[in-house]
C-alpha positions as MATLAB code, in Angstrom:
seq = 'MTTQNLELDLLETVELDDEGYLIEAHDWKPRLAEAIAGVLGIDLTDKHWTVIRYARDVHAQTGEAPTLRQIVQNTDVTMKEMYQLFPGGPAKYAAMIAGLKKPTGCI';
ca = [
      -0.161   -0.250   -0.076;
       1.074    3.393   -0.968;
       1.847    6.508    1.576;
      -1.135    8.344   -0.559;
      -3.173    5.153    0.190;
      -2.685    5.158    3.823;
      -3.231    8.969    4.126;
      -6.397    8.301    2.699;
      -7.582    5.424    4.462;
      -6.833    7.478    7.556;
      -8.983   10.265    6.294;
     -11.687    8.327    5.547;
     -11.582    7.538    9.530;
     -12.834   10.926   10.419;
     -15.500   13.420    9.362;
     -15.115   16.064    7.233;
     -16.667   18.961    5.977;
     -17.390   19.684    2.332;
     -14.430   21.848    2.608;
     -12.119   19.248    3.805;
     -11.959   20.667    7.414;
     -12.250   18.160   10.634;
     -16.052   18.367   11.832;
     -14.614   17.249   15.293;
     -11.417   18.737   16.591;
     -10.872   16.120   19.504;
     -10.747   13.552   16.455;
      -7.279   15.377   15.465;
      -4.099   13.301   15.940;
      -0.362   14.008   14.618;
      -0.757   11.030   12.287;
      -4.009   13.138   10.736;
      -1.996   15.816   10.471;
       0.631   14.325    8.540;
      -2.262   12.910    6.311;
      -3.880   15.928    5.669;
      -0.523   17.690    4.693;
       0.296   15.270    2.326;
      -2.790   15.218    0.792;
      -2.403   18.768    0.017;
       1.305   18.656   -1.122;
       3.009   19.606    1.955;
       5.893   17.732    3.867;
       5.520   18.811    7.784;
       8.614   20.683    9.243;
       9.308   22.019   12.448;
       8.069   25.565   11.759;
       4.855   23.757   10.470;
       4.296   22.069   13.843;
       5.059   25.823   15.722;
       2.043   26.686   13.532;
       0.095   23.647   14.022;
       0.630   23.643   18.115;
      -0.059   27.242   18.329;
      -3.344   27.123   16.357;
      -4.298   23.920   18.496;
      -3.450   26.066   21.797;
      -5.429   29.073   20.691;
      -8.324   26.760   19.528;
      -8.347   25.154   22.969;
      -8.498   28.526   24.655;
     -11.070   30.174   22.423;
     -12.935   27.540   20.593;
     -11.468   29.514   17.118;
      -8.874   29.092   14.900;
      -6.463   31.711   14.883;
      -6.032   34.180   12.038;
      -2.876   34.950   10.105;
      -1.933   37.839   11.780;
      -2.387   36.130   15.200;
       0.242   33.454   14.175;
       2.634   35.852   12.768;
       2.195   37.973   15.776;
       2.577   35.121   18.284;
       5.093   32.783   17.164;
       8.505   32.906   15.398;
       6.915   32.620   12.228;
       7.001   35.411    9.896;
       4.418   36.306    7.180;
       6.522   35.387    4.273;
       7.303   32.131    5.924;
       3.554   31.295    6.218;
       2.844   31.397    2.791;
       6.101   29.844    2.212;
       4.872   26.805    4.527;
       1.111   26.632    3.689;
       0.744   27.908    0.205;
      -2.652   28.867   -1.328;
      -3.723   29.878    1.809;
      -1.638   29.791    4.765;
      -4.512   30.317    7.669;
      -6.761   28.177    5.987;
      -4.357   25.476    5.158;
      -2.645   25.732    9.159;
      -6.234   25.260   10.144;
      -7.266   22.564    8.147;
      -3.898   20.578    9.097;
      -4.335   21.276   12.846;
      -7.935   19.758   12.633;
      -9.738   23.045   13.256;
     -12.502   24.826   11.184;
     -11.878   27.286    8.641;
     -11.236   30.435   10.186;
     -13.351   33.447   10.483;
     -12.485   35.797    7.640;
     -11.020   33.550    4.967;
     -12.956   33.040    1.766;
];
């Protein structure tokens, strides 16, 4: 079985909304983050995990996914790095990989 098939099998064990966001944040596991990232074509690095951990911490405190501005202001990851780490939509892809709902304000 290929890595991509394993990722897809893992994703089939959880409930996602129509846009691919996890319905229940408590279903998230690090392996699921790796599977979602793999489907998006993203190889997770330490910087990715900094953002993912921060996003999950904010969600645990507020019930919301952090905005891009919050991530940049409260981690050592710059705006430029966010766009490099999560191309095509840094806040929404960070939230998706972190197992959170789409951040408010994301199109």
